[in-house]
Coordinates of C-alpha atoms and ligand atoms in Angstrom, one line a residue:
M61 CA -126.3 121.4 -142.1
S62 CA -123.4 123.8 -142.7
N63 CA -122.4 126.3 -140.1
I64 CA -123.5 129.9 -140.2
T65 CA -120.5 132.2 -140.4
T66 CA -119.9 136.0 -140.4
V67 CA -120.9 138.0 -143.4
K68 CA -118.0 138.4 -145.9
G69 CA -115.8 141.3 -144.9
F70 CA -117.2 141.4 -141.4
K71 CA -114.9 140.3 -138.5
D72 CA -115.3 139.1 -135.0
I73 CA -113.1 140.7 -132.4
L74 CA -112.2 137.8 -130.1
P75 CA -111.4 137.9 -126.4
D76 CA -107.6 137.8 -127.0
E77 CA -108.0 141.0 -129.0
T78 CA -110.5 143.1 -127.2
A79 CA -108.1 144.3 -124.5
K80 CA -105.9 145.9 -127.2
W81 CA -108.9 147.7 -128.6
R82 CA -109.8 149.0 -125.2
S83 CA -106.3 150.1 -124.5
I84 CA -106.2 152.2 -127.7
E85 CA -109.6 153.6 -127.0
E86 CA -108.6 154.5 -123.4
K87 CA -105.5 156.3 -124.6
A88 CA -107.6 158.2 -127.1
R89 CA -110.1 159.2 -124.5
N90 CA -107.4 160.4 -122.2
I91 CA -105.9 162.7 -124.8
F92 CA -109.3 163.9 -125.9
A93 CA -110.0 165.0 -122.3
D94 CA -106.8 167.0 -122.3
F95 CA -108.0 168.8 -125.5
G96 CA -111.6 169.3 -124.2
I97 CA -113.1 166.9 -126.8
R98 CA -116.4 165.4 -125.7
E99 CA -118.0 162.1 -126.8
I100 CA -121.0 161.9 -129.0
R101 CA -122.7 158.6 -130.0
T102 CA -124.9 158.6 -133.1
P103 CA -126.9 155.7 -134.6
V104 CA -125.2 153.4 -137.1
L105 CA -128.3 153.6 -139.3
E106 CA -129.2 156.9 -141.0
K107 CA -131.5 158.1 -143.8
T108 CA -129.7 157.5 -147.1
D109 CA -130.0 161.2 -148.1
L110 CA -127.7 162.2 -145.3
F111 CA -124.8 160.5 -146.9
R112 CA -125.8 161.4 -150.5
R113 CA -125.8 165.0 -149.6
G114 CA -123.0 164.9 -147.0
I115 CA -120.4 162.8 -148.8
G116 CA -121.3 163.6 -152.4
D117 CA -123.1 161.6 -155.1
S118 CA -120.1 161.3 -157.3
T119 CA -117.8 159.7 -154.6
D120 CA -116.8 156.0 -154.5
I121 CA -118.5 155.7 -151.2
V122 CA -121.9 156.9 -152.4
E123 CA -121.7 155.4 -155.8
K124 CA -120.8 151.9 -154.9
E125 CA -119.9 151.2 -151.3
M126 CA -123.0 152.0 -149.2
Y127 CA -125.1 149.4 -147.5
T128 CA -128.5 150.8 -148.4
F129 CA -131.8 149.1 -148.1
V130 CA -135.5 150.0 -148.0
D131 CA -137.1 149.1 -144.7
Q132 CA -140.6 147.8 -144.1
G133 CA -141.8 151.4 -144.0
E134 CA -140.5 152.0 -147.5
E135 CA -137.8 154.3 -146.2
S136 CA -134.3 154.2 -147.7
L137 CA -131.8 153.7 -144.9
T138 CA -128.0 153.3 -145.0
L139 CA -125.5 151.9 -142.5
R140 CA -123.1 154.8 -141.9
P141 CA -119.9 154.6 -144.1
E142 CA -118.3 157.3 -142.1
A143 CA -119.0 159.4 -139.0
T144 CA -118.7 163.1 -140.0
A145 CA -122.1 163.4 -141.7
S146 CA -123.9 161.7 -138.8
V147 CA -122.1 163.9 -136.2
I148 CA -123.1 167.0 -138.1
R149 CA -126.7 165.8 -138.6
S150 CA -126.9 165.4 -134.8
Y151 CA -125.2 168.8 -134.2
I152 CA -127.8 170.5 -136.4
E153 CA -130.8 168.4 -135.2
H154 CA -130.1 169.3 -131.6
A155 CA -129.0 172.8 -132.3
L156 CA -125.8 172.2 -130.3
Y157 CA -124.4 175.4 -131.8
A158 CA -127.1 177.4 -130.0
A159 CA -125.7 176.5 -126.6
D160 CA -122.1 176.8 -127.8
P161 CA -121.0 177.7 -131.2
L162 CA -117.7 175.9 -130.6
A163 CA -117.9 172.1 -130.3
K164 CA -115.1 169.6 -130.1
L165 CA -116.6 166.1 -130.5
F166 CA -115.3 162.5 -130.8
T167 CA -117.0 159.2 -131.6
I168 CA -115.7 155.7 -131.8
G169 CA -117.5 152.9 -133.5
P170 CA -118.1 150.7 -136.6
M171 CA -118.5 152.0 -140.1
F172 CA -119.7 150.0 -143.1
R173 CA -118.5 150.1 -146.7
R174 CA -119.1 147.4 -149.3
E175 CA -115.6 147.3 -150.7
R176 CA -113.6 144.3 -151.9
P177 CA -112.3 142.7 -148.7
Q178 CA -108.5 142.4 -148.5
K179 CA -105.8 143.1 -146.0
G180 CA -106.6 146.3 -144.2
R181 CA -109.9 146.7 -146.0
Y182 CA -113.1 145.3 -144.5
R183 CA -116.8 145.8 -144.9
Q184 CA -117.3 146.6 -141.3
F185 CA -114.4 148.5 -139.8
H186 CA -113.9 150.9 -136.9
Q187 CA -112.9 154.5 -136.6
I188 CA -111.9 156.9 -134.0
D189 CA -113.4 160.1 -135.3
V190 CA -112.8 163.7 -134.1
E191 CA -114.7 166.7 -135.3
Y192 CA -114.1 170.4 -134.4
L193 CA -117.1 172.6 -135.3
G194 CA -117.2 176.4 -135.3
Y195 CA -113.5 176.8 -135.6
D196 CA -112.2 178.6 -138.7
D197 CA -108.8 179.6 -137.4
P198 CA -105.9 177.8 -139.1
R199 CA -104.6 177.1 -135.6
A200 CA -107.5 174.8 -135.0
D201 CA -106.3 172.8 -138.0
A202 CA -102.9 172.7 -136.5
E203 CA -104.3 171.7 -133.1
V204 CA -106.3 168.8 -134.6
I205 CA -103.2 167.5 -136.4
M206 CA -101.0 168.0 -133.3
L207 CA -103.4 166.1 -131.1
L208 CA -103.5 163.3 -133.7
I209 CA -99.7 163.1 -133.9
Q210 CA -99.5 163.0 -130.1
L211 CA -102.1 160.3 -129.8
L212 CA -100.2 158.1 -132.4
K213 CA -97.0 158.8 -130.4
N214 CA -98.7 157.8 -127.1
L215 CA -99.8 154.6 -128.8
G216 CA -96.2 153.8 -129.8
L217 CA -96.7 154.4 -133.5
A218 CA -93.4 155.5 -135.1
D219 CA -92.5 155.8 -138.7
V220 CA -95.6 157.5 -140.0
K221 CA -95.8 160.1 -142.6
L222 CA -98.0 163.1 -142.4
E223 CA -99.2 164.3 -145.9
M224 CA -100.9 167.6 -146.3
N225 CA -102.6 169.5 -149.0
T226 CA -105.1 172.3 -149.4
L227 CA -108.2 172.0 -151.6
G228 CA -109.1 175.7 -151.7
C229 CA -112.4 177.3 -150.9
A230 CA -115.6 178.5 -152.7
L231 CA -113.5 181.4 -154.1
C232 CA -110.6 179.5 -155.7
R233 CA -111.9 176.0 -156.2
P234 CA -114.2 176.7 -159.2
A235 CA -111.4 178.2 -161.2
F236 CA -109.2 175.2 -160.3
R237 CA -112.0 172.9 -161.4
E238 CA -112.2 174.6 -164.8
S239 CA -108.4 174.3 -165.2
I240 CA -108.6 170.6 -164.4
L241 CA -111.4 170.2 -166.9
S242 CA -109.4 171.8 -169.7
F243 CA -106.3 169.8 -168.8
L244 CA -108.3 166.6 -169.1
E245 CA -110.0 167.7 -172.3
G246 CA -108.5 165.6 -175.1
K247 CA -107.3 162.9 -172.6
K248 CA -110.9 161.7 -171.9
E249 CA -110.4 158.5 -173.9
D250 CA -107.6 157.4 -171.7
L251 CA -109.4 157.8 -168.4
C252 CA -111.2 154.9 -166.7
E253 CA -114.9 154.6 -167.1
D254 CA -115.6 156.1 -163.6
C255 CA -113.5 159.1 -164.1
R256 CA -115.0 159.8 -167.6
R257 CA -118.4 159.7 -166.1
R258 CA -117.4 162.0 -163.2
L259 CA -115.8 164.6 -165.4
N260 CA -118.9 166.7 -165.4
T261 CA -119.9 166.2 -161.8
N262 CA -116.5 166.2 -160.1
P263 CA -113.3 166.2 -162.2
L264 CA -111.2 166.4 -159.1
R265 CA -112.0 162.7 -158.4
V266 CA -109.4 161.8 -161.0
F267 CA -106.7 162.7 -158.4
D268 CA -108.1 160.0 -156.1
C269 CA -108.5 157.3 -158.7
K270 CA -106.5 154.1 -158.1
N271 CA -106.4 153.2 -161.8
T272 CA -102.8 153.4 -163.1
G273 CA -103.8 155.0 -166.4
C274 CA -105.6 157.8 -164.6
R275 CA -102.8 158.2 -162.1
R276 CA -100.3 158.7 -165.0
I277 CA -102.5 161.3 -166.7
I278 CA -103.1 163.3 -163.5
T279 CA -99.4 163.6 -162.5
D280 CA -98.9 166.6 -164.8
A281 CA -102.2 168.3 -164.0
P282 CA -102.4 171.7 -162.4
R283 CA -102.3 171.8 -158.6
L284 CA -104.7 173.8 -156.4
L285 CA -101.8 175.1 -154.3
D286 CA -100.5 177.0 -157.3
V287 CA -103.8 178.8 -157.9
A288 CA -105.1 179.1 -154.3
C289 CA -106.5 182.4 -153.4
G290 CA -104.7 184.7 -150.9
S291 CA -106.6 183.7 -147.9
C292 CA -106.4 179.9 -148.6
R293 CA -102.7 180.3 -149.1
K294 CA -102.3 182.2 -145.9
H295 CA -104.5 179.6 -144.0
F296 CA -102.3 176.8 -145.3
D297 CA -99.1 178.8 -144.3
V298 CA -100.3 179.2 -140.7
V299 CA -101.2 175.6 -140.4
T300 CA -97.9 174.3 -141.7
S301 CA -95.8 176.9 -139.9
S302 CA -97.5 176.0 -136.6
L303 CA -96.6 172.3 -137.2
T304 CA -93.0 173.3 -137.9
D305 CA -92.9 175.3 -134.7
F306 CA -93.6 172.1 -132.8
G307 CA -91.2 170.1 -134.8
I308 CA -93.8 168.0 -136.6
P309 CA -92.6 167.0 -140.0
F310 CA -95.0 166.8 -142.9
F311 CA -94.9 166.4 -146.7
V312 CA -97.0 168.6 -149.0
N313 CA -98.7 166.3 -151.4
T314 CA -100.5 168.5 -153.9
G315 CA -102.1 165.5 -155.6
M316 CA -104.0 164.4 -152.5
V317 CA -107.8 165.2 -152.8
R318 CA -109.3 162.6 -150.5
G319 CA -112.4 160.5 -151.3
L320 CA -115.1 162.7 -149.9
D321 CA -116.5 165.7 -151.7
Y322 CA -116.9 167.9 -148.6
Y323 CA -113.3 168.9 -148.0
T324 CA -112.2 172.5 -148.3
R325 CA -108.8 174.0 -147.5
T326 CA -106.6 171.7 -145.3
T327 CA -106.6 168.0 -146.0
F328 CA -104.3 165.5 -144.5
E329 CA -103.5 161.8 -144.3
I330 CA -101.3 159.7 -142.2
T331 CA -99.7 157.0 -144.2
T332 CA -97.1 154.3 -143.6
E333 CA -95.1 152.0 -145.8
F334 CA -96.0 149.1 -143.6
L335 CA -99.6 148.9 -144.7
G336 CA -98.9 148.1 -148.4
A337 CA -101.6 149.1 -150.8
Q338 CA -103.9 150.2 -148.0
N339 CA -101.3 152.7 -146.8
A340 CA -103.5 155.3 -145.1
V341 CA -104.2 154.9 -141.4
V342 CA -105.8 158.3 -140.9
G343 CA -107.7 160.7 -143.2
G344 CA -109.0 164.1 -142.4
G345 CA -109.5 167.7 -143.4
R346 CA -111.6 170.9 -143.2
Y347 CA -115.2 171.0 -144.4
D348 CA -116.3 174.6 -144.2
G349 CA -119.5 174.2 -146.3
L350 CA -120.8 171.0 -144.9
V351 CA -122.9 172.1 -142.0
K352 CA -124.7 174.6 -144.2
D353 CA -125.1 172.0 -147.0
L354 CA -126.8 169.7 -144.5
G355 CA -129.3 172.4 -143.5
G356 CA -127.5 174.0 -140.6
P357 CA -126.0 177.5 -140.2
D358 CA -122.8 178.5 -141.9
I359 CA -120.4 176.9 -139.5
P360 CA -117.0 175.7 -140.4
G361 CA -115.5 172.3 -139.3
I362 CA -112.4 170.2 -139.4
G363 CA -111.8 166.6 -138.3
F364 CA -110.2 163.3 -138.9
A365 CA -110.9 159.6 -138.7
I366 CA -108.4 156.9 -137.6
G367 CA -108.9 153.4 -139.0
M368 CA -108.7 151.1 -136.0
E369 CA -107.9 147.9 -137.8
R370 CA -105.0 149.4 -139.7
L371 CA -103.8 151.1 -136.6
L372 CA -103.9 147.8 -134.7
S373 CA -101.9 146.1 -137.4
L374 CA -99.2 148.7 -137.0
L375 CA -98.8 148.5 -133.2
P376 CA -96.4 146.1 -131.6
M377 CA -99.0 145.0 -129.0
K378 CA -99.1 141.4 -127.8
S379 CA -102.2 139.8 -126.4
E380 CA -100.2 138.3 -123.5
D381 CA -99.5 141.9 -122.3
F382 CA -103.2 142.4 -121.8
A383 CA -104.2 138.9 -120.5
I384 CA -106.0 138.9 -117.1
H385 CA -105.2 136.2 -114.6
P386 CA -107.0 135.2 -111.5
Y387 CA -105.2 136.2 -108.3
I388 CA -106.3 133.1 -106.6
F389 CA -107.5 129.7 -107.6
I390 CA -109.4 127.6 -105.1
A391 CA -108.8 123.8 -105.4
A392 CA -111.4 122.1 -103.2
L393 CA -111.7 118.4 -102.7
G394 CA -114.9 116.9 -101.4
D395 CA -118.6 118.0 -101.2
Y396 CA -118.3 120.2 -98.1
A397 CA -115.0 121.7 -99.3
Q398 CA -116.6 122.6 -102.7
K399 CA -119.5 124.3 -101.0
Q400 CA -117.1 126.3 -98.8
A401 CA -114.9 127.1 -101.8
F402 CA -117.9 128.3 -103.8
S403 CA -118.9 130.8 -101.0
L404 CA -115.3 131.9 -100.5
C405 CA -114.7 132.4 -104.2
H406 CA -117.8 134.6 -104.5
R407 CA -116.9 136.7 -101.4
L408 CA -113.4 137.3 -102.7
R409 CA -114.8 138.5 -106.1
L410 CA -117.2 140.8 -104.3
R411 CA -114.1 142.4 -102.7
G412 CA -112.5 142.9 -106.1
I413 CA -110.1 140.0 -105.9
P414 CA -110.0 138.0 -109.1
A415 CA -110.8 134.4 -107.9
E416 CA -111.6 131.2 -109.8
M417 CA -112.4 127.6 -108.9
A418 CA -113.3 124.4 -110.6
Y419 CA -116.8 122.9 -110.2
G420 CA -117.5 119.2 -109.9
G421 CA -115.6 116.5 -108.2
K422 CA -112.4 117.0 -110.2
S423 CA -109.1 115.4 -108.9
L424 CA -106.5 117.6 -107.3
K425 CA -104.3 117.0 -110.3
S426 CA -106.8 118.2 -112.7
Q427 CA -107.6 121.3 -110.6
M428 CA -103.9 122.2 -110.4
K429 CA -103.7 121.8 -114.1
R430 CA -106.5 124.3 -114.5
A431 CA -104.9 126.7 -112.0
N432 CA -101.7 126.6 -114.1
K433 CA -103.5 127.1 -117.3
L434 CA -105.2 130.2 -115.9
N435 CA -101.8 131.4 -114.8
C436 CA -103.0 132.2 -111.2
R437 CA -100.8 133.9 -108.7
Y438 CA -101.8 131.6 -105.8
T439 CA -103.8 128.4 -105.4
L440 CA -105.6 127.7 -102.2
I441 CA -105.9 124.0 -101.5
F442 CA -108.2 122.2 -99.1
G443 CA -110.4 119.1 -98.7
D444 CA -113.0 118.2 -96.2
R445 CA -110.3 116.8 -93.9
E446 CA -108.3 120.1 -93.9
L447 CA -111.4 122.1 -93.2
A448 CA -112.2 119.9 -90.2
A449 CA -108.7 120.5 -88.9
G450 CA -109.0 124.2 -89.6
T451 CA -105.9 124.7 -91.8
V452 CA -105.6 125.1 -95.5
E453 CA -102.6 125.3 -97.9
L454 CA -101.7 128.3 -99.9
R455 CA -99.4 127.6 -102.8
D456 CA -97.3 130.3 -104.5
M457 CA -97.5 129.4 -108.2
R458 CA -94.3 131.2 -109.0
D459 CA -91.9 129.2 -106.8
S460 CA -94.3 126.3 -105.8
S461 CA -93.7 127.1 -102.1
Q462 CA -96.5 126.3 -99.8
V463 CA -97.7 127.6 -96.4
S464 CA -100.4 126.4 -94.0
L465 CA -102.9 129.0 -93.0
S466 CA -105.9 129.1 -90.6
Y467 CA -109.1 128.6 -92.5
Q468 CA -111.0 130.8 -90.1
T469 CA -109.2 134.0 -91.2
I470 CA -108.4 132.9 -94.8
E471 CA -110.6 135.5 -96.5
E472 CA -108.9 138.4 -94.6
T473 CA -105.4 136.9 -95.1
I474 CA -105.9 136.7 -98.8
A475 CA -107.5 140.2 -98.9
T476 CA -104.5 141.7 -97.0
K477 CA -102.0 139.9 -99.2
F478 CA -103.8 141.1 -102.3
G479 CA -103.9 144.7 -101.0
E480 CA -100.2 144.7 -100.2
E481 CA -99.2 143.2 -103.5
Q482 CA -101.4 145.7 -105.4
T483 CA -99.8 148.7 -103.6
H484 CA -96.4 147.2 -104.2
L485 CA -97.2 146.8 -107.9
G486 CA -98.9 150.2 -108.2
Ligands
ATP577 P1 -108.6 154.3 -148.7 O1 -108.0 155.3 -149.6 O2 -107.7 153.3 -148.0 O3 -109.9 153.7 -149.3 P2 -110.3 156.3 -147.5 O4 -109.9 157.5 -148.0 O5 -111.5 155.6 -148.1 O6 -109.2 155.2 -147.4 P3 -111.3 157.5 -145.1 O7 -112.7 157.6 -145.6 O8 -110.5 158.7 -145.1 O9 -110.6 156.4 -145.9 O10 -111.3 156.9 -143.7 C1 -110.3 157.1 -142.7 C2 -109.6 155.8 -142.4 O11 -110.5 154.7 -142.2 C3 -108.6 155.3 -143.5 O12 -107.4 156.0 -143.4 C4 -108.5 153.9 -143.1 O13 -107.5 153.7 -142.0 C5 -109.8 153.5 -142.5 N1 -110.6 152.8 -143.5 C6 -111.3 153.3 -144.6 N2 -112.0 152.4 -145.2 C7 -111.7 151.2 -144.6 C8 -112.0 149.8 -144.8 N3 -112.8 149.4 -145.8 N4 -111.5 148.9 -144.0 C9 -110.7 149.2 -143.0 N5 -110.3 150.5 -142.7 C10 -110.8 151.5 -143.5
MG578 MG1 -111.9 154.1 -149.5

């Protein structure tokens, strides 16, 4: 019988890797606390309509990437392809705005999109997601971007590029849409099938198309920034000048529209040349109409999502730096010694001292081999005979020096030593 493996595009995160993930999450949580951003956890499964309405019917995600199925109760459900729609669903469902119209929220977890798996692109991937709700001031946009840049800095990520654009608002977007439509009129035949089909529903999608023909056509298209209304222009100016005040470099990319329909005004991406074709590590933007579209009050929002897998691939983190090693290994020879070792090992662990031992009547040589493999700081060695005499050997695994210690007080001796070395290290 053949082995059962993971589903294509889904990945295990093995013990050598998990500490890196935790360290990123911890750094994120720390900075979120500084900015007053609180955690929210929503289900990975939602009603399909949430994403159809939230992300937009004519987006790649909704058209072809969602894991959607009908459950036994004949309800269409979808594994969340992104977090924003779910966070807002929850915000509305629990009327969080009633208690406080301003909410800064974050969530960390798996997202699901049925894309073609390749480097940096998986079918289950993870995001660190931040959403600010109730903030319409352009300084909130700047705050969100500044916190993101600081987080990437704290993580040791250099050489990234911040790309910014504005997508306008309900006032200036419709006219822009018309001008894109008339620009594309007559070029229809040269567009890819997807773009041709979407011309009527969402002609802006052509900007986000990966097809080279479409890319070539769209280069000369009008840009929203050129036709933005006064208040959108002013909004964008305050965002960008706030970034400049803090010395944060950015590039205005007027051709960036992002793959989700809900964005308005500020949109941004963090890209890097080290990711190849999958060059975006963060995507974000403002979505002033989304809360209302999803049935809530007219509340503005802005947020971003960091792709964890792409982030990890960029960070110079080594598994060894996160490895955990027992402080002490107990090598016990003989039945009585093993019994004593078992009890001592447990007592040490209960005191918060990482301890390990080998079960079964293994030879001293094999136990020392195990201690070495685990990279223990010390090994405590005793057999039935040593216990009868009341002394045990403590071996320093760094310089192989050995001292004899009284067995009676060994637990305290080790605890004191551990305490001193911890303070010394800390
Ligand atoms: P792309 O243009 O690469 O498809 P996207 O615009 O679809 O990205 P967003 O929806 O903005 O991506 O999601 C934010 C981030 O999540 C991306 O910048 C990326 O780092 C990550 N991401 C998106 N899709 C995947 C995926 N299939 N596998 C791994 N990471 C992903
Ligand atoms: Mg995508």
